[in-house]
Amino acid sequence: MPEATSLPSHQVCEQARASRDLRFDGLFFTAVTSTRIYCRPVCPAPTPKAKNVVYYPNAAAAEAAGFRPCLRCRPELSPGDGAWRQGDAAVARAIKLINEGLLSEAPVSVLAERVNLGERQLRRLFVERLGATPSDVHGTRRLLFAKQLLTETDLSITDIAMAAGFGSLRRFNTTFKDAYRMAPRELRKRPAPSRGEALVLRLGYRPPYDFATMLRFLHGRALPGVEVVDDTCYRRVVAPASQDAAPGWLRVSAWPNEAALKLEVHGIAPMQLQSVVQRVRRMFDLDADPRAIASALSVDRRLRPLVQRRPGLRLPSGWDGFEIAVRAIIGQQVSVAAARTVASRVARMFGTPVAMGDLEHLFPTPETLADADLTNVGLTKARAATIRTVARALLDGTVDFAPERTLDTFVERWTALPGIGPWTAHYIALRALSHPDAFPAEDLVLQKTLPVDGTRLTARALREHAEAWRPWRAYAVLHLWNAAA
């Protein structure tokens, strides 16, 4: 699929800015030439004159042009631009790698190599499509994350520098002051409210967002002792950054009266924070653009009423790729409840014990299950062997969850393993990668639910019908699964 600029038309930007439309939050930013400040389209400040307004597709482009983030609407709270989750375009895959922190540890040349492009070509694509270079996107990302931590938490400035990926406090202070014309400590003139033991962060999304349906999906698959899901929140234990550290925990709930989720974390090392936030954003699909998805799927007469019924449906991803892969193998041709029971036994017997009340153990690692005897958990010999095979394949790099993989490449690599068919590979892509176009066409529920006359489609017929849903086939899967529930 060809890459295209993500900036909406000038007329759409004008209308969204005038009405402060939350659906466009993060899809563009309003820069004011008279103040050199850039804002979210939902900024509550008085509307600037149109002649003083310039629109940018992302915060990095605005900052690269010399604008500073508004202290009132706080651009760091905007959701990401969901347009760049479409398909497997090189820019989309590169942004995923940047969001995972690649450029904190490697130069742009490595980023380009990971997405099979030359460095100059990648820079050109970024400037053409985003108005900013990969380094600009990376730099803005970590500065805005630091700004959020400075504003919302009482972490020390040193810890915030480490959390945002800066190698030293001095470098952080210099970079922040150069970009925002103020020292980090100046934001601390507004003291953060006391948060108790847990650190609290606000994670924005574009409405509508069906959080209740998300929790119901996760609740039906929750592994006792590893995670807890009820009608109001999701909780889980989080592995420590190092073997000699204690595990932490997180809790995700709705932020009252705002288009945001509330993330509470405890016992998480500062250097883990950005990764944890990124995982939660992916897991709860906070950067999706419901308008674009609904527009694409509503063309189908079967999907149109489903989309209208649940306009805020999102992809419920998982916390850990290996955990999802094990659960997918266990769930082959069995009910969700039966798969959950067996997966719970695996977690209880092989996971690392922790002492956090009803959070009792971490899910086992590939190292633990690579040679594990799984005969006593209720698995067939074939599926036990497949789990061990997957664990070994992850350890030796035969398969992975690398964000630069295209969907086709990911499926091809995984289905080359014995015991992994197309359904399992696409299910893993949907729930471990949150890939918007993953499509397990072999799924019996999908084959029976799409027709309305009681017939059942073949996987081939279903796949052909779903071509019109690209690049959002995974959302169609969720709508059909919910319709069948």
Coordinates of C-alpha atoms in Angstrom, one line a residue:
M1 CA 0.0 0.0 0.0
P2 CA 1.5 3.4 -0.9
E3 CA 2.4 5.7 1.9
A4 CA 0.5 9.0 2.1
T5 CA 0.7 12.1 4.2
S6 CA -1.3 11.9 7.4
L7 CA -2.3 15.6 7.6
P8 CA -6.1 16.0 7.0
S9 CA -7.2 18.6 4.5
H10 CA -7.0 22.3 5.5
Q11 CA -10.8 22.6 5.6
V12 CA -11.1 19.6 7.9
C13 CA -8.4 21.0 10.2
E14 CA -10.1 24.3 10.3
Q15 CA -13.5 22.8 11.2
A16 CA -12.0 20.4 13.8
R17 CA -10.0 23.3 15.4
A18 CA -13.0 25.6 15.5
S19 CA -15.2 22.9 17.2
R20 CA -12.4 21.4 19.3
D21 CA -13.3 18.0 17.9
L22 CA -11.8 15.2 20.1
R23 CA -11.9 12.8 17.2
F24 CA -9.0 14.7 15.6
D25 CA -6.8 14.9 18.7
G26 CA -3.3 13.8 17.6
L27 CA -4.2 13.7 13.9
F28 CA -2.8 17.2 13.5
F29 CA -1.4 20.1 15.5
T30 CA -2.2 23.8 15.4
A31 CA 0.9 26.0 15.4
V32 CA 0.4 29.8 16.0
T33 CA 3.0 31.9 14.3
S34 CA 2.4 34.9 16.5
T35 CA 3.3 33.0 19.7
R36 CA 5.5 30.2 18.3
I37 CA 3.4 27.7 20.3
Y38 CA 1.8 24.6 18.9
C39 CA -1.4 23.1 20.4
R40 CA -3.8 20.1 20.1
P41 CA -6.9 20.8 18.1
V42 CA -8.9 20.5 21.4
C43 CA -6.9 23.3 23.1
P44 CA -9.3 25.3 25.4
A45 CA -7.3 28.6 24.9
P46 CA -8.9 31.4 22.8
T47 CA -9.0 30.5 19.1
P48 CA -6.2 32.2 17.2
K49 CA -6.8 34.1 14.0
A50 CA -6.7 31.9 11.0
K51 CA -4.0 33.9 9.3
N52 CA -1.6 33.1 12.2
V53 CA -2.3 29.3 12.1
V54 CA -0.2 26.6 10.4
Y55 CA -1.1 22.9 10.6
Y56 CA 1.4 20.1 11.1
P57 CA 0.7 16.4 10.9
N58 CA 2.6 15.6 14.2
A59 CA 4.3 17.2 17.1
A60 CA 7.8 16.4 15.8
A61 CA 7.1 18.4 12.6
A62 CA 5.9 21.4 14.7
E63 CA 8.9 21.3 16.9
A64 CA 11.3 20.9 14.0
A65 CA 9.7 24.1 12.6
G66 CA 10.6 25.9 15.8
F67 CA 7.3 25.8 17.8
R68 CA 7.1 24.9 21.5
P69 CA 4.3 22.7 23.1
C70 CA 1.4 24.5 24.7
L71 CA 1.5 24.3 28.5
R72 CA -2.3 24.4 28.7
C73 CA -3.5 21.7 26.3
R74 CA -0.3 19.6 26.7
P75 CA 0.4 17.9 23.4
E76 CA 2.2 15.1 25.2
L77 CA -1.3 13.8 26.1
S78 CA -2.4 13.4 22.5
P79 CA -2.9 9.8 21.2
G80 CA -0.6 8.8 18.4
D81 CA -1.5 9.2 14.7
G82 CA -3.4 6.0 13.9
A83 CA -3.0 6.6 10.2
W84 CA 0.5 5.2 10.4
R85 CA -0.8 1.9 11.6
Q86 CA -2.2 1.2 8.2
G87 CA -0.8 -1.8 6.3
D88 CA 3.0 -2.5 6.4
A89 CA 4.4 0.8 4.9
A90 CA 8.0 1.4 5.7
V91 CA 7.3 4.6 7.7
A92 CA 4.7 2.8 9.8
R93 CA 7.2 0.0 10.7
A94 CA 9.9 2.6 11.4
I95 CA 7.7 4.5 13.7
K96 CA 6.9 1.3 15.6
L97 CA 10.6 0.8 16.1
I98 CA 11.1 4.4 17.2
N99 CA 8.3 4.0 19.7
E100 CA 10.0 0.9 21.1
G101 CA 13.1 3.1 21.7
L102 CA 15.5 1.8 19.0
L103 CA 17.0 5.3 18.4
S104 CA 17.9 5.6 22.0
E105 CA 20.4 2.8 21.4
A106 CA 21.2 2.9 17.7
P107 CA 21.7 5.4 14.8
V108 CA 19.2 6.1 12.1
S109 CA 21.3 3.8 9.8
V110 CA 20.3 0.8 11.9
L111 CA 16.6 1.9 11.8
A112 CA 16.8 2.1 8.0
E113 CA 18.4 -1.3 7.8
R114 CA 15.7 -2.8 9.9
V115 CA 13.0 -1.7 7.5
N116 CA 15.1 -2.6 4.4
L117 CA 15.7 0.9 3.2
G118 CA 18.8 3.1 2.7
E119 CA 19.3 5.8 5.3
R120 CA 18.9 8.7 2.9
Q121 CA 15.7 7.1 1.5
L122 CA 14.2 6.7 5.0
R123 CA 15.0 10.3 5.9
R124 CA 13.4 11.5 2.7
L125 CA 10.2 9.4 3.3
F126 CA 9.9 10.8 6.8
V127 CA 10.3 14.4 5.7
E128 CA 7.8 13.9 2.8
R129 CA 5.2 12.0 4.9
L130 CA 5.6 13.5 8.4
G131 CA 7.5 16.7 7.9
A132 CA 10.2 15.6 10.3
T133 CA 13.2 13.3 10.2
P134 CA 13.4 10.0 12.2
S135 CA 15.7 11.8 14.7
D136 CA 13.1 14.6 15.1
V137 CA 10.4 12.1 15.8
H138 CA 12.5 10.3 18.4
G139 CA 13.6 13.5 20.0
T140 CA 10.1 14.9 20.3
R141 CA 8.8 11.7 21.6
R142 CA 11.2 11.5 24.6
L143 CA 10.9 15.2 25.4
L144 CA 7.1 15.1 25.5
F145 CA 7.3 12.0 27.7
A146 CA 9.7 13.8 30.0
K147 CA 7.3 16.8 30.1
Q148 CA 4.4 14.5 31.1
L149 CA 6.4 13.0 33.9
L150 CA 7.5 16.4 35.1
T151 CA 3.9 17.6 35.1
E152 CA 2.1 14.6 36.5
T153 CA 4.5 12.9 38.8
D154 CA 6.8 13.6 41.7
L155 CA 9.7 11.6 40.2
S156 CA 13.1 13.2 40.6
I157 CA 14.4 15.0 37.5
T158 CA 17.3 12.5 37.4
D159 CA 14.8 9.6 37.3
I160 CA 12.8 11.4 34.6
A161 CA 15.9 11.9 32.5
M162 CA 16.6 8.2 32.7
A163 CA 12.9 7.3 32.0
A164 CA 12.9 9.4 28.8
G165 CA 16.1 7.8 27.5
F166 CA 18.7 10.4 28.2
G167 CA 22.2 9.1 29.2
S168 CA 22.8 11.9 31.7
L169 CA 21.0 14.6 33.6
R170 CA 23.2 17.3 32.1
R171 CA 22.3 16.2 28.6
F172 CA 18.6 16.1 29.5
N173 CA 18.7 19.6 31.0
T174 CA 20.5 21.1 28.0
T175 CA 18.2 19.4 25.4
F176 CA 15.0 20.3 27.2
K177 CA 16.1 23.9 27.7
D178 CA 17.2 24.3 24.0
A179 CA 13.9 22.9 22.8
Y180 CA 11.4 24.5 25.2
R181 CA 13.2 27.6 26.4
M182 CA 12.8 26.6 30.0
A183 CA 14.7 24.3 32.4
P184 CA 12.9 21.1 33.4
R185 CA 12.7 22.3 37.0
E186 CA 10.5 25.3 35.9
L187 CA 7.6 22.9 35.2
R188 CA 8.0 21.8 38.8
K189 CA 6.9 25.3 39.9
R190 CA 3.4 23.7 39.7
P191 CA 3.9 20.9 42.2
A192 CA 2.5 17.5 41.2
P193 CA -0.2 16.2 43.5
S194 CA 0.7 13.5 45.9
R195 CA 0.1 10.1 44.3
G196 CA 0.8 7.8 47.2
E197 CA 2.9 4.7 46.4
A198 CA 1.7 4.4 42.8
L199 CA 2.8 6.6 39.9
V200 CA -0.2 7.8 37.9
L201 CA -0.2 8.7 34.2
R202 CA -2.9 9.8 31.8
L203 CA -3.0 8.0 28.5
G204 CA -5.2 9.7 25.9
Y205 CA -7.3 8.2 23.1
R206 CA -9.6 9.4 20.4
P207 CA -13.2 8.8 21.2
P208 CA -15.3 6.8 20.9
Y209 CA -13.7 4.1 23.0
D210 CA -15.5 1.0 24.2
F211 CA -13.6 0.3 27.4
A212 CA -16.3 -2.0 28.8
T213 CA -16.1 -4.4 25.8
M214 CA -12.3 -4.3 26.0
L215 CA -12.5 -5.4 29.7
R216 CA -15.0 -8.1 28.9
F217 CA -12.7 -9.6 26.3
L218 CA -9.7 -9.5 28.6
H219 CA -11.7 -10.8 31.5
G220 CA -12.7 -14.0 29.6
R221 CA -9.1 -14.8 29.0
A222 CA -7.5 -13.5 32.2
L223 CA -5.0 -15.9 33.8
P224 CA -5.6 -16.1 37.6
G225 CA -2.5 -15.0 39.5
V226 CA -0.9 -13.3 36.5
E227 CA -3.6 -10.7 35.8
V228 CA -7.0 -9.6 37.3
V229 CA -9.8 -8.1 35.3
D230 CA -13.1 -6.8 36.6
D231 CA -15.8 -4.4 35.4
T232 CA -13.6 -1.3 36.1
C233 CA -10.0 -2.2 35.6
Y234 CA -7.2 -4.4 34.4
R235 CA -4.3 -5.3 36.7
R236 CA -1.2 -7.5 36.2
V237 CA 2.2 -8.2 37.6
V238 CA 5.2 -6.9 35.6
A239 CA 8.6 -8.5 35.4
P240 CA 11.5 -6.5 36.7
A241 CA 14.2 -4.9 34.6
S242 CA 16.9 -7.0 36.1
Q243 CA 17.1 -10.4 37.8
D244 CA 18.0 -8.9 41.2
A245 CA 15.1 -6.5 41.2
A246 CA 11.6 -7.2 42.5
P247 CA 8.6 -7.3 40.1
G248 CA 6.1 -4.4 40.0
W249 CA 2.5 -4.1 39.0
L250 CA 0.2 -1.9 36.9
R251 CA -3.5 -1.0 36.9
V252 CA -5.5 0.4 34.0
S253 CA -8.9 2.0 34.5
A254 CA -10.9 4.8 32.9
W255 CA -10.0 8.4 33.7
P256 CA -13.2 10.1 34.8
N257 CA -14.7 12.6 32.5
E258 CA -11.8 12.6 30.0
A259 CA -10.9 10.8 26.8
A260 CA -8.1 8.9 28.6
L261 CA -7.2 5.8 30.5
K262 CA -5.6 6.0 33.9
L263 CA -2.3 4.0 34.3
E264 CA -1.1 3.3 37.8
V265 CA 2.3 1.7 38.1
H266 CA 4.2 0.6 41.2
G267 CA 7.7 -0.9 41.6
I268 CA 8.6 -0.1 37.9
A269 CA 12.1 1.1 37.4
P270 CA 12.4 4.6 35.7
M271 CA 14.1 3.1 32.7
Q272 CA 11.1 0.7 32.2
L273 CA 8.5 3.4 32.3
Q274 CA 8.5 4.4 28.6
S275 CA 8.4 0.8 27.5
V276 CA 5.5 0.0 29.9
V277 CA 3.5 3.0 28.7
Q278 CA 4.1 1.9 25.1
R279 CA 3.0 -1.6 25.9
V280 CA -0.2 -0.4 27.6
R281 CA -1.0 1.9 24.6
R282 CA -0.6 -1.0 22.3
M283 CA -2.5 -3.5 24.5
F284 CA -5.5 -1.2 24.8
D285 CA -5.2 0.1 21.2
L286 CA -5.1 3.8 22.3
D287 CA -3.7 5.2 19.1
A288 CA -6.4 3.9 16.7
D289 CA -8.5 6.3 14.6
P290 CA -12.1 5.1 14.9
R291 CA -13.3 7.4 12.1
A292 CA -10.9 5.9 9.5
I293 CA -11.7 2.4 10.6
A294 CA -15.5 2.9 10.6
S295 CA -15.4 4.6 7.2
A296 CA -13.5 1.6 5.7
L297 CA -15.6 -1.2 7.3
S298 CA -19.0 0.5 7.0
V299 CA -18.9 0.0 3.2
D300 CA -19.7 -3.7 3.8
R301 CA -23.4 -4.2 4.4
R302 CA -22.8 -7.0 6.9
L303 CA -20.3 -4.9 9.0
R304 CA -22.1 -1.6 8.8
P305 CA -24.7 -2.3 11.6
L306 CA -22.0 -3.9 13.7
V307 CA -19.8 -0.8 13.5
Q308 CA -22.8 1.4 14.3
R309 CA -23.5 -0.8 17.3
R310 CA -19.9 -0.6 18.7
P311 CA -18.2 2.4 17.2
G312 CA -15.5 2.4 19.8
L313 CA -14.4 -1.2 19.5
R314 CA -10.6 -1.6 19.7
L315 CA -8.1 -4.5 19.3
P316 CA -7.5 -6.1 22.7
S317 CA -3.8 -7.0 22.5
G318 CA -1.7 -8.9 25.1
W319 CA 1.0 -7.8 27.4
D320 CA 3.7 -10.3 26.2
G321 CA 4.2 -11.9 22.8
F322 CA 5.4 -15.3 24.1
E323 CA 2.5 -15.4 26.6
I324 CA 0.0 -14.8 23.7
A325 CA 1.8 -17.4 21.5
V326 CA 1.5 -20.1 24.2
R327 CA -2.1 -19.2 24.8
A328 CA -2.8 -19.4 21.0
I329 CA -1.3 -22.8 20.8
I330 CA -3.3 -24.0 23.8
G331 CA -6.4 -22.5 22.3
Q332 CA -6.2 -24.4 19.0
Q333 CA -9.6 -26.0 18.4
V334 CA -10.7 -25.7 22.0
S335 CA -13.0 -23.2 23.8
V336 CA -11.8 -20.0 25.3
A337 CA -12.6 -21.3 28.8
A338 CA -10.8 -24.6 28.3
A339 CA -7.7 -22.8 26.9
R340 CA -7.7 -20.4 29.9
T341 CA -7.8 -23.3 32.3
V342 CA -4.8 -25.0 30.8
A343 CA -2.8 -21.8 30.3
S344 CA -3.5 -21.0 34.0
R345 CA -1.9 -24.3 34.9
V346 CA 1.2 -23.6 32.8
A347 CA 1.5 -20.2 34.5
R348 CA 1.1 -21.6 38.0
M349 CA 3.4 -24.6 37.5
F350 CA 6.2 -22.8 35.6
G351 CA 5.9 -19.1 36.4
T352 CA 8.0 -17.2 38.9
P353 CA 6.2 -16.8 42.2
V354 CA 5.6 -13.3 43.5
A355 CA 3.8 -12.0 46.6
M356 CA 1.3 -9.3 45.6
G357 CA -2.0 -10.5 47.0
D358 CA -4.1 -12.0 44.1
L359 CA -1.1 -11.4 41.7
E360 CA 0.9 -14.5 42.5
H361 CA 3.3 -15.3 39.6
L362 CA 4.9 -14.1 36.4
F363 CA 4.1 -15.9 33.2
P364 CA 7.0 -18.3 32.4
T365 CA 9.7 -17.2 29.9
P366 CA 10.8 -19.0 26.7
E367 CA 13.9 -20.1 28.7
T368 CA 11.7 -21.9 31.2
L369 CA 9.4 -23.7 28.7
A370 CA 12.0 -24.6 26.1
D371 CA 12.6 -28.0 27.8
A372 CA 9.7 -28.1 30.2
D373 CA 7.7 -31.3 30.9
L374 CA 4.2 -30.2 30.0
T375 CA 2.5 -33.6 30.3
N376 CA 0.7 -32.7 33.6
V377 CA -1.1 -29.6 32.5
G378 CA -3.7 -31.1 30.2
L379 CA -2.0 -30.6 26.9
T380 CA -1.7 -33.2 24.1
K381 CA 1.9 -34.3 23.3
A382 CA 1.7 -32.5 20.0
R383 CA 0.8 -29.1 21.5
A384 CA 3.3 -29.5 24.3
A385 CA 5.9 -30.1 21.7
T386 CA 4.8 -27.0 19.7
I387 CA 5.1 -24.8 22.8
R388 CA 8.7 -26.1 23.3
T389 CA 9.4 -25.6 19.6
V390 CA 8.2 -22.0 19.8
A391 CA 10.2 -21.3 22.9
R392 CA 13.4 -22.5 21.3
A393 CA 12.6 -20.7 18.0
L394 CA 12.3 -17.4 19.9
L395 CA 15.5 -18.0 21.8
D396 CA 17.5 -18.7 18.6
G397 CA 15.8 -16.0 16.6
T398 CA 14.0 -18.2 14.1
V399 CA 10.8 -16.2 15.0
D400 CA 10.2 -13.0 16.9
F401 CA 7.8 -10.2 17.5
A402 CA 9.9 -7.5 15.8
P403 CA 7.7 -4.6 14.8
E404 CA 9.5 -4.1 11.5
R405 CA 8.1 -7.4 10.2
T406 CA 5.4 -7.1 7.5
L407 CA 2.3 -9.2 8.2
D408 CA 3.1 -11.6 5.4
T409 CA 6.7 -12.1 6.6
F410 CA 5.6 -12.6 10.2
V411 CA 3.0 -15.3 9.1
E412 CA 5.5 -17.0 6.8
R413 CA 8.2 -17.3 9.5
W414 CA 5.7 -18.6 12.1
T415 CA 3.9 -21.1 9.9
A416 CA 7.3 -22.6 9.0
L417 CA 7.3 -24.0 12.6
P418 CA 5.6 -27.4 13.1
G419 CA 2.2 -27.1 14.8
I420 CA 1.7 -23.4 13.8
G421 CA -0.9 -22.9 11.0
P422 CA -2.3 -19.7 9.5
W423 CA -5.0 -19.3 12.2
T424 CA -2.4 -19.4 15.0
A425 CA 0.0 -17.1 13.2
H426 CA -2.7 -14.5 12.4
Y427 CA -4.1 -14.8 16.0
I428 CA -0.7 -14.1 17.4
A429 CA -0.2 -11.1 15.0
L430 CA -3.6 -9.7 16.1
R431 CA -3.1 -10.1 19.9
A432 CA 0.7 -9.9 20.3
L433 CA 1.5 -7.3 17.7
S434 CA -1.9 -5.6 17.5
H435 CA -1.6 -5.7 13.8
P436 CA -4.6 -3.9 12.3
D437 CA -4.8 -6.2 9.3
A438 CA -4.3 -9.6 10.9
F439 CA -7.0 -12.0 9.7
P440 CA -7.4 -15.6 10.9
A441 CA -9.6 -16.7 8.0
E442 CA -9.6 -20.3 9.3
D443 CA -11.6 -19.2 12.4
L444 CA -14.8 -21.2 12.6
V445 CA -16.7 -18.4 14.3
L446 CA -15.9 -16.0 11.5
Q447 CA -16.8 -18.4 8.8
K448 CA -20.3 -18.9 10.4
T449 CA -20.9 -15.3 11.5
L450 CA -20.3 -13.4 8.3
P451 CA -23.1 -15.1 6.4
V452 CA -26.6 -14.3 7.7
D453 CA -28.4 -17.2 6.0
G454 CA -27.0 -20.0 8.3
T455 CA -24.3 -21.1 5.8
R456 CA -20.6 -21.4 6.5
L457 CA -17.9 -19.8 4.3
T458 CA -14.7 -21.6 3.5
A459 CA -11.5 -19.9 4.6
R460 CA -10.7 -19.0 1.0
A461 CA -14.1 -17.4 0.4
L462 CA -13.9 -15.5 3.7
R463 CA -10.4 -14.3 2.8
E464 CA -11.6 -13.1 -0.6
H465 CA -14.6 -11.3 0.9
A466 CA -12.3 -9.6 3.5
E467 CA -10.0 -8.1 0.8
A468 CA -12.3 -5.0 0.8
W469 CA -11.7 -4.5 4.5
R470 CA -7.9 -3.9 4.2
P471 CA -6.0 -2.5 6.0
W472 CA -8.4 -2.9 9.0
R473 CA -9.4 -6.6 8.8
A474 CA -8.5 -7.2 12.4
Y475 CA -11.2 -4.8 13.5
A476 CA -13.7 -6.7 11.4
V477 CA -12.7 -9.8 13.2
L478 CA -13.5 -8.2 16.6
H479 CA -16.8 -7.0 15.3
L480 CA -17.8 -10.4 14.1
W481 CA -16.6 -12.2 17.2
N482 CA -18.7 -9.8 19.3
A483 CA -21.7 -10.3 17.1
A484 CA -21.4 -14.1 17.7
A485 CA -20.9 -13.8 21.5

